[in-house]
mmCIF file of C-alpha atoms in Angstrom:
data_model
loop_
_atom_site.group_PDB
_atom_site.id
_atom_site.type_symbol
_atom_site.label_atom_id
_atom_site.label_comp_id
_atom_site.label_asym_id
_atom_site.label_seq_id
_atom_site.Cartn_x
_atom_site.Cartn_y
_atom_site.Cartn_z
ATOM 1 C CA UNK K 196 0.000 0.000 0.000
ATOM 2 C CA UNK K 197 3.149 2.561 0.805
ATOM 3 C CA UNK K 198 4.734 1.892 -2.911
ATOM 4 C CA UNK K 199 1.327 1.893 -4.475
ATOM 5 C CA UNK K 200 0.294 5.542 -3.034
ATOM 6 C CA UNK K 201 3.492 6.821 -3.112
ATOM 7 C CA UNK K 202 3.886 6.045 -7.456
ATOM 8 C CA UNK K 203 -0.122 7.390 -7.857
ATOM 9 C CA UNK K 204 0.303 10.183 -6.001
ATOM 10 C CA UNK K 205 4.107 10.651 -7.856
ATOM 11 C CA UNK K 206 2.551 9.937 -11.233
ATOM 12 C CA UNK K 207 0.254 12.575 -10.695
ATOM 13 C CA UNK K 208 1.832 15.014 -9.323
ATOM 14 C CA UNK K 209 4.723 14.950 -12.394
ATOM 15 C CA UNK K 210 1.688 14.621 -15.174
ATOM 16 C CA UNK K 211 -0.617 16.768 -13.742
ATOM 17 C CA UNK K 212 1.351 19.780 -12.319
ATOM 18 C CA UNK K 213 0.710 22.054 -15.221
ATOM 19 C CA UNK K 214 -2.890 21.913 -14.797
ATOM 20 C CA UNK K 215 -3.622 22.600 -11.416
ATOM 21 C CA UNK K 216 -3.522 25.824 -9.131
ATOM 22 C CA UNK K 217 -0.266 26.299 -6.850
ATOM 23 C CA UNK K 218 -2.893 25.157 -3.754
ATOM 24 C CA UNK K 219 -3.577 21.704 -5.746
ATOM 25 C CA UNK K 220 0.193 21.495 -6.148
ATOM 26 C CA UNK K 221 1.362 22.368 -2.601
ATOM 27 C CA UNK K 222 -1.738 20.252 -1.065
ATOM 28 C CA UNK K 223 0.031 17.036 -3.152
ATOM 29 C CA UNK K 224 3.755 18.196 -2.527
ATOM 30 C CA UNK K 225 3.531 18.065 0.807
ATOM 31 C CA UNK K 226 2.047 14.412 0.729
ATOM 32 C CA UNK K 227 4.976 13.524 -1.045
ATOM 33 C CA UNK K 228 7.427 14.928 1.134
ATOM 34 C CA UNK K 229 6.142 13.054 3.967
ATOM 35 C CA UNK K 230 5.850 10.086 2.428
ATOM 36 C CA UNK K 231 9.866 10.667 1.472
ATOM 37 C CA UNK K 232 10.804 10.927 4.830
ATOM 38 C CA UNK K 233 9.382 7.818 5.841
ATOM 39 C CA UNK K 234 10.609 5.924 3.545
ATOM 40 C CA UNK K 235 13.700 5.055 4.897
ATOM 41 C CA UNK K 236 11.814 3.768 8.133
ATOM 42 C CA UNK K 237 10.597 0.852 6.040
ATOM 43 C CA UNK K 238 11.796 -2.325 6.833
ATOM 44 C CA UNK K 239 11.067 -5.803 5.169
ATOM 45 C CA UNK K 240 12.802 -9.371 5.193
ATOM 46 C CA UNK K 241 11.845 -9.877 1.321
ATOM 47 C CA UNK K 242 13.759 -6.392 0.695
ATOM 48 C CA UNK K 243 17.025 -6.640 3.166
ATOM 49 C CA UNK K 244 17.991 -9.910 1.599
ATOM 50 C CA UNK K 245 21.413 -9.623 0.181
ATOM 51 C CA UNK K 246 20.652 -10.558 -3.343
ATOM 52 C CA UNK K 247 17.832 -8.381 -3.353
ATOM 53 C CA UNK K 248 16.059 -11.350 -5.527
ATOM 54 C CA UNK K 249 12.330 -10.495 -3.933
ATOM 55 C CA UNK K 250 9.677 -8.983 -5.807
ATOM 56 C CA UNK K 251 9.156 -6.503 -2.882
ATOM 57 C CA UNK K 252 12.123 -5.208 -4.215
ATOM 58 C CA UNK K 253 11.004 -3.722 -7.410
ATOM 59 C CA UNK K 254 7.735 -3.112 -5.855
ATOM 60 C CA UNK K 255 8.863 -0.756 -2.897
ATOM 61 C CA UNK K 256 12.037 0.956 -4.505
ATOM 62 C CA UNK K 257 10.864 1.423 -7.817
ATOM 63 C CA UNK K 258 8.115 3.021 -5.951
ATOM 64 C CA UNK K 259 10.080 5.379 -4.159
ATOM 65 C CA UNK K 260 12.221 6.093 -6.579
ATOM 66 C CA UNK K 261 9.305 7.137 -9.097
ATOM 67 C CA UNK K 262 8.611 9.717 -5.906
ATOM 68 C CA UNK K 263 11.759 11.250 -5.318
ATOM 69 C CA UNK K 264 11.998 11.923 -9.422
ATOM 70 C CA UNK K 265 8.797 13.568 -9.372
ATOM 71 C CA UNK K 266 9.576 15.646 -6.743
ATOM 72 C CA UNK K 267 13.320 16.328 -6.120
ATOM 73 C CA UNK K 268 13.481 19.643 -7.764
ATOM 74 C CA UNK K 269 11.375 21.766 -5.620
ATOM 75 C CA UNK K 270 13.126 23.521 -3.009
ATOM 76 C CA UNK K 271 11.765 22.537 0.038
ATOM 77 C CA UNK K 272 12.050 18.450 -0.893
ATOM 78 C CA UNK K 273 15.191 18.035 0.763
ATOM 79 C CA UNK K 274 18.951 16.358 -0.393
ATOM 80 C CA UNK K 275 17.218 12.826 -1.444
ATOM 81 C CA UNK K 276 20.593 12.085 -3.035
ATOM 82 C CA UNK K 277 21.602 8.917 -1.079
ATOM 83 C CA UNK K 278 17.724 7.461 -1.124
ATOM 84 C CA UNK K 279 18.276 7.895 -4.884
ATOM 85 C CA UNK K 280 21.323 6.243 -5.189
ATOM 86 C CA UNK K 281 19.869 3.690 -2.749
ATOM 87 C CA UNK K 282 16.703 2.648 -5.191
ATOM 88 C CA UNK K 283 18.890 3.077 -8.423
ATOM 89 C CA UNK K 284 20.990 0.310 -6.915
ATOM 90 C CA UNK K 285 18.998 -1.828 -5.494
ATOM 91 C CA UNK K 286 16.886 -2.149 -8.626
ATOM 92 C CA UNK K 287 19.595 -2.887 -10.767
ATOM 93 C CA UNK K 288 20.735 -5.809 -8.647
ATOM 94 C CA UNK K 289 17.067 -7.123 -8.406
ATOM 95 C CA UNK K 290 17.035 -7.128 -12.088
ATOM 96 C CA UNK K 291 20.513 -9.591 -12.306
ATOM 97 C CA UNK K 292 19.523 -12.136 -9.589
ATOM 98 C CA UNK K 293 15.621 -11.817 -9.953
ATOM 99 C CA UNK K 294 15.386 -12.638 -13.625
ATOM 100 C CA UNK K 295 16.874 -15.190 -16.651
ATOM 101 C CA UNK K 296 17.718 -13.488 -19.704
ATOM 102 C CA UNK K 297 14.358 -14.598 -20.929
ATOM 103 C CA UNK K 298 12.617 -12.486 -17.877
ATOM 104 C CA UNK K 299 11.672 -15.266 -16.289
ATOM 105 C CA UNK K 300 12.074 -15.634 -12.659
ATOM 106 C CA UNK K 301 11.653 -18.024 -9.720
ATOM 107 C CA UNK K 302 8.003 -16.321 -7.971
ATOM 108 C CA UNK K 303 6.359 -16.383 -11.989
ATOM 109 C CA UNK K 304 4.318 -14.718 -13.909
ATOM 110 C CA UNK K 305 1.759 -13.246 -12.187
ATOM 111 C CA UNK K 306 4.432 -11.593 -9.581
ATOM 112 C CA UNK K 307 6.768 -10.603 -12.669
ATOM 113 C CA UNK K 308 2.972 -8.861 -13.862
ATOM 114 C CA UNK K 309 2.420 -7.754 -10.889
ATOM 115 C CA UNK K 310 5.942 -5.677 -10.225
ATOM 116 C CA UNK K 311 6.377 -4.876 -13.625
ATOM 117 C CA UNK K 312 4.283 -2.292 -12.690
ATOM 118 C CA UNK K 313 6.951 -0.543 -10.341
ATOM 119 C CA UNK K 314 9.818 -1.304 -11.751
ATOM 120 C CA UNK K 315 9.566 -0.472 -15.327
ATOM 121 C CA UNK K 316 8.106 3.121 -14.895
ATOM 122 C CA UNK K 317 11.478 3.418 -12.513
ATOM 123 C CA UNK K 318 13.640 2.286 -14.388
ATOM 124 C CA UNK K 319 11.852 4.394 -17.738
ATOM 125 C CA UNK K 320 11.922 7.579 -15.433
ATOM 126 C CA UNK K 321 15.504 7.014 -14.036
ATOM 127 C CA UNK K 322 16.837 6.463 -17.402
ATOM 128 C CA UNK K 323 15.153 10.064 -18.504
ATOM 129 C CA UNK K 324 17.032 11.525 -15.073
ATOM 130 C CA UNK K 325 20.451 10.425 -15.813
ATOM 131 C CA UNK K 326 20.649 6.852 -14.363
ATOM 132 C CA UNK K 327 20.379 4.121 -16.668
ATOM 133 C CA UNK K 328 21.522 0.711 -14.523
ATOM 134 C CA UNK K 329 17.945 -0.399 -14.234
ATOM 135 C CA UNK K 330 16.674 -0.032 -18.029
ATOM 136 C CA UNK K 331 19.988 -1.183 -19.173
ATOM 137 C CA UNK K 332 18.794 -4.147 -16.940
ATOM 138 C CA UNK K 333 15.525 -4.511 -18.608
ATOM 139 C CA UNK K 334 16.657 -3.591 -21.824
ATOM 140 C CA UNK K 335 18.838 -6.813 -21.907
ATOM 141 C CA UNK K 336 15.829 -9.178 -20.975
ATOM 142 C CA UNK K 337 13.704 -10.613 -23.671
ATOM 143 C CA UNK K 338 10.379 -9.947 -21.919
ATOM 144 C CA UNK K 339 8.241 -10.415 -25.365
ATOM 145 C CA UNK K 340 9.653 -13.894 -25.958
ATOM 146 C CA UNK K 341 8.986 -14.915 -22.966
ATOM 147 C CA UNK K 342 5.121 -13.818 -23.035
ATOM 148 C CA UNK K 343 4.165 -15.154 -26.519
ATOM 149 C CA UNK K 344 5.401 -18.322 -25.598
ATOM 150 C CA UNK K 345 3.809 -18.506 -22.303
ATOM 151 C CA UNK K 346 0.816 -16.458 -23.364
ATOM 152 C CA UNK K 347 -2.713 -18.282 -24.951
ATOM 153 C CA UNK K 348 -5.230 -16.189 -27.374
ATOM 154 C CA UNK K 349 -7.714 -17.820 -24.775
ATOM 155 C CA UNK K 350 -10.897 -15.062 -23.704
ATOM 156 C CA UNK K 351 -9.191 -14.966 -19.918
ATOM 157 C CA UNK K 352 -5.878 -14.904 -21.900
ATOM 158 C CA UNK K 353 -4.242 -17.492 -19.652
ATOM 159 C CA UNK K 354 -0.444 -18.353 -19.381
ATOM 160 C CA UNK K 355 1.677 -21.050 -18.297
ATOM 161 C CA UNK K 356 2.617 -19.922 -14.960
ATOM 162 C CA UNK K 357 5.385 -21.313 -12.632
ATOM 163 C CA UNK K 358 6.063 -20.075 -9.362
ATOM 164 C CA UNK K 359 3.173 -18.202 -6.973
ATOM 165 C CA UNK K 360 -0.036 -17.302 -9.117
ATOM 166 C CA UNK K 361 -2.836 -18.860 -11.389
ATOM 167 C CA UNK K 362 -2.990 -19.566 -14.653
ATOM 168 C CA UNK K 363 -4.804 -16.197 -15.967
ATOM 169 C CA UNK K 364 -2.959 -13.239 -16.628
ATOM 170 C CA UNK K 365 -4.436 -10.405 -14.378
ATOM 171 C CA UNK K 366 -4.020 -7.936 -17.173
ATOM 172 C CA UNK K 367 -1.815 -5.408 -14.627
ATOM 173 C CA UNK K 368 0.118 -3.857 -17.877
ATOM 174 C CA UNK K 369 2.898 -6.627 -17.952
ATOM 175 C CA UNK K 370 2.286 -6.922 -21.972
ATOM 176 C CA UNK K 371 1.910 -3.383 -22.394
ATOM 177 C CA UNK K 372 4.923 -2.235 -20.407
ATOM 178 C CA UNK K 373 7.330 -4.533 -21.826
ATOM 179 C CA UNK K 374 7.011 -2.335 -25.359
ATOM 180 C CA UNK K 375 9.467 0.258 -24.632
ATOM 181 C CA UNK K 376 12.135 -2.913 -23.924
ATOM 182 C CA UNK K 377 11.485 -5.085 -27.901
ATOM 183 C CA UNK K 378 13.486 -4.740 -30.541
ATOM 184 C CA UNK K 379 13.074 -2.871 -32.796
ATOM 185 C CA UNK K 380 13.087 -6.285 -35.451
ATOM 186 C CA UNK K 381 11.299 -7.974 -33.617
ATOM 187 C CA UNK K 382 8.133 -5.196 -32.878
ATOM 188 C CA UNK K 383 6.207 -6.475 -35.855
ATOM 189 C CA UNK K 384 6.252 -10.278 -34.239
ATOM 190 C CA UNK K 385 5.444 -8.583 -30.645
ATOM 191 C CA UNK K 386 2.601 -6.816 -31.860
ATOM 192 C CA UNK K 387 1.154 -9.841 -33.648
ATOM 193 C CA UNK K 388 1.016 -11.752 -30.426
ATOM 194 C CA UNK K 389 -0.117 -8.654 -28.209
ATOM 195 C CA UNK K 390 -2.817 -8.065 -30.818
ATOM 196 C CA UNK K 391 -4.536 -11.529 -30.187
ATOM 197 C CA UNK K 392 -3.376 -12.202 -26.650
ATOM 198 C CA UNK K 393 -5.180 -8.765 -25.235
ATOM 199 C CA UNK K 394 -5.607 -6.207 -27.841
ATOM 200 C CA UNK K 395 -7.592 -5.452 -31.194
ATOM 201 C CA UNK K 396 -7.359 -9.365 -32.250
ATOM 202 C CA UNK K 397 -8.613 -10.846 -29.010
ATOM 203 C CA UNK K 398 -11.070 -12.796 -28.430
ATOM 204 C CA UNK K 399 -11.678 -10.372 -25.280
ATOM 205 C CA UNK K 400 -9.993 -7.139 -25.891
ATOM 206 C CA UNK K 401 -8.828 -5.473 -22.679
ATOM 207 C CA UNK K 402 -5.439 -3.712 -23.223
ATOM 208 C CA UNK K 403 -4.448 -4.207 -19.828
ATOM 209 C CA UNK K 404 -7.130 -3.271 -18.149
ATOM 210 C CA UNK K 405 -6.532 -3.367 -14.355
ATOM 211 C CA UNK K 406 -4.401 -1.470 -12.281
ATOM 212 C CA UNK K 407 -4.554 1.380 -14.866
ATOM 213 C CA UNK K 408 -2.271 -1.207 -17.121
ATOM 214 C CA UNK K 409 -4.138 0.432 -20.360
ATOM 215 C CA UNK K 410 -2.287 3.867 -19.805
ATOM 216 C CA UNK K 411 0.875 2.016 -20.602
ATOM 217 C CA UNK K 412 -1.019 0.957 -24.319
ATOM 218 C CA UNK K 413 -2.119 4.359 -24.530
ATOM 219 C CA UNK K 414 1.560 5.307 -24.100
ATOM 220 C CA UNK K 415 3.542 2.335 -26.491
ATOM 221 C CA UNK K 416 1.421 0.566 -28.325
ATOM 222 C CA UNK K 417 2.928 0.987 -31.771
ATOM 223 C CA UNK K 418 0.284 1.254 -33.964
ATOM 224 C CA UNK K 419 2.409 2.093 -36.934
ATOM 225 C CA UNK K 420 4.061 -1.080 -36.811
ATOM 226 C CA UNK K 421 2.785 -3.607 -39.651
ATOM 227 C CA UNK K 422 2.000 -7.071 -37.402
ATOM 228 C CA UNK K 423 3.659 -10.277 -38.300
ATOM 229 C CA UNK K 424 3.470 -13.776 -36.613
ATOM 230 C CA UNK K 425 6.618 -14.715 -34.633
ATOM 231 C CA UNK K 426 8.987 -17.270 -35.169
ATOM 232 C CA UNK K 427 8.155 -21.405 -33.716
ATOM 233 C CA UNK K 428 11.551 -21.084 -32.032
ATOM 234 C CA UNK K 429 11.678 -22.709 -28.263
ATOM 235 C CA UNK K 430 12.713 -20.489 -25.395
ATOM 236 C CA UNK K 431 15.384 -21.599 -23.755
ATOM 237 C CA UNK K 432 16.731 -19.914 -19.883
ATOM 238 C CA UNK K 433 19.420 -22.125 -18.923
ATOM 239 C CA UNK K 434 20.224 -19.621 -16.374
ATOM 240 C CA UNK K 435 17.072 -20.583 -14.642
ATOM 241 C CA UNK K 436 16.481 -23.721 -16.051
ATOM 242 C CA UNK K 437 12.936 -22.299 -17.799
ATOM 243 C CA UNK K 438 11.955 -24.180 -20.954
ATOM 244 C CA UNK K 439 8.815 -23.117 -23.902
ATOM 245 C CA UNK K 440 7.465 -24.590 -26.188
ATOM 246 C CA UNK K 441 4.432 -23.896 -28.422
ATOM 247 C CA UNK K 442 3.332 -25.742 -31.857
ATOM 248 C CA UNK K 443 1.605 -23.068 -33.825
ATOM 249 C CA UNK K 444 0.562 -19.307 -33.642
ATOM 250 C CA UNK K 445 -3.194 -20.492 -34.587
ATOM 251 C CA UNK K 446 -6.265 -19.451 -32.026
ATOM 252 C CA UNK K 447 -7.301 -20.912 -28.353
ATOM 253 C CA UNK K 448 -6.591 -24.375 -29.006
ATOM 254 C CA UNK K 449 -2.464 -24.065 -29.878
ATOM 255 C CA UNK K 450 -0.322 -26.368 -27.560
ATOM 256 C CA UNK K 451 1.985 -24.575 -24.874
ATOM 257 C CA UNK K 452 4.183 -26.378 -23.207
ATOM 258 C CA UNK K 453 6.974 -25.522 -20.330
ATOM 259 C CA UNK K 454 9.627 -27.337 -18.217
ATOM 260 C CA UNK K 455 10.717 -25.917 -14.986
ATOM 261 C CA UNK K 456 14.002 -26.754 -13.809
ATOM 262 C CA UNK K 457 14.646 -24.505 -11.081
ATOM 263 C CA UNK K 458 17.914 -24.893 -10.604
ATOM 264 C CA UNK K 459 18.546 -20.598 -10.120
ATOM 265 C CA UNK K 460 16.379 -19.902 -7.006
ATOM 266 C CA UNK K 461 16.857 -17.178 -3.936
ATOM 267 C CA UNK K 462 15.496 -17.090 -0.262
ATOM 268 C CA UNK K 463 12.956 -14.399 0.310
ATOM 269 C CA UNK K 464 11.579 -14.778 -3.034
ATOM 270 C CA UNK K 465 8.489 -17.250 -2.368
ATOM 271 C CA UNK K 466 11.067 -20.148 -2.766
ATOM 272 C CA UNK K 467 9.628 -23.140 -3.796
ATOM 273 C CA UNK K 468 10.557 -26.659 -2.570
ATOM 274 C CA UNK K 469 9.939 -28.198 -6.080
ATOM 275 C CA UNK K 470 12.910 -28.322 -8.271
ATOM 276 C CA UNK K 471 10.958 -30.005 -11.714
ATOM 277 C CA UNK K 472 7.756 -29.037 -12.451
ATOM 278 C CA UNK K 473 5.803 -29.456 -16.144
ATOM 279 C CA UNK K 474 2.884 -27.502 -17.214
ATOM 280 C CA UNK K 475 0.833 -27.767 -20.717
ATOM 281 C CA UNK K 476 -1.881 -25.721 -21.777
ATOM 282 C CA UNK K 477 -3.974 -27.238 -25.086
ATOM 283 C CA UNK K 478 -7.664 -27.709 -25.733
ATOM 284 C CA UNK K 479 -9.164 -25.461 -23.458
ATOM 285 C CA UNK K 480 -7.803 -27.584 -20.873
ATOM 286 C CA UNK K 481 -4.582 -26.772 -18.287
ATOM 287 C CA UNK K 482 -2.357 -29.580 -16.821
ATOM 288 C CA UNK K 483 -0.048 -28.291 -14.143
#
């Protein structure tokens, strides 16, 4: 609840500041500055962990990082330099232990949805303010491969999940937010998959529709970009020992397959006592 007020409130203080009277932007200010200087009375586990693997990690710095961006130029914020340098850090080393070079990582898809969220508007903003460790983090993931081969063009757009979470993406901007990090050759395959997991092609259209995930459509989706299907390959993460497989780009009923080795995993990051785990999605039908 602290990193989720702290971003809205951030996110609208920075996008709405030109539109409101100097009492609207003092009134929000000040909520800001408070909740800067208790930030660094937070304490968790999840987040002191030395490899910084946990997705309370992205959640709460990227958070607070969003807040000190949006704010740190007005006089009376206060020298937020070593909070700054703090969340800049942190998120860059949750970034290299948390996730493969796929994306994928040990608590699954529905957390990687779920902090998404936080940690690629931080690292988008911190790249715009001069530090670029976290999006040159992202940047080197391939978030898009990882979705359309985990992703179904079901109507609850279900994905093979591993780790904590169901099997039905919760549509919290994940696949909308991961379009500032493709390719540029490989947009027109990304967009073909996007197109009928969750947008135009769907067989429910929602653009990411909780957790305001359709702002970040509103924002990337490249609608100039002519959509073509993507290649059959397999994804393969040895680092993490995460294996896809799908047989066709076709409609509901395509086969998805994955093998979970586990053999990358970190304490305070819902560790799981499995180490093999199989999971195959065809038919309408789910077999974890």
């Amino acid at each position: 609840s602290r990193a989720m007020m702290s971003m809205a409130y951030a996110f609208a203080y920075d996008w709405c500041y030109e539109g409101w009277s100097p009492a609207q932007r003092a009134e929000i200010f000040a909520t800001l500055r408070a909740a800067a200087d208790a930030w660094p009375n937070f304490q968790h586990a999840n987040v002191a962990a030395p490899h910084r693997g946990s997705n309370w990690v992205g959640v709460t710095r990227g958070a607070e990082l969003i807040l000190h961006l949006a704010a740190r130029h007005e006089p009376d914020y206060g020298d937020r330099a070593d909070r700054i340098a703090l969340c800049v850090d942190d998120l860059t080393r949750h970034i290299e232990t948390a996730y493969g070079p796929s994306g994928w990582t040990q608590e699954g898809l529905g957390y990687l949805e779920y902090t998404f969220g936080f940690l690629a508007p931080a690292a988008l903003a911190a790249r715009d303010a001069g530090w670029t460790g976290p999006w040159a983090g992202l940047q080197s993931r391939r978030w898009h491969r990882l979705l359309w081969m985990a992703g179904t063009f079901r109507a609850q757009h279900q994905m093979l999940q591993s780790g904590v979470a169901g099997e039905a993406s919760t549509d919290e901007g994940l696949a909308s937010l991961v379009w500032p990090f493709v390719p540029a050759d490989e947009r027109a395959s990304y967009r073909w998959f996007y197109d009928r997991h969750l947008g135009t092609e769907a067989l429910r259209p929602t653009f990411d529709s909780r957790r305001a995930g359709t702002t970040w459509a509103l924002l990337f989706y490249p609608s100039e970009v002519r959509p073509t299907p993507p290649p059959l390959e397999p994804l393969f993460d040895s680092k993490k020992g995460a294996y896809y497989f799908r047989n066709r780009w076709q409609d509901q009923n395509d086969i998805l397959v994955s093998l979970m080795a586990r053999h990358d995993t970190h304490s305070h990051a819902w560790q799981q006592p499995e180490t093999w785990a199989l999971a195959i999605m065809a038919f309408d039908t789910t077999l974890p």
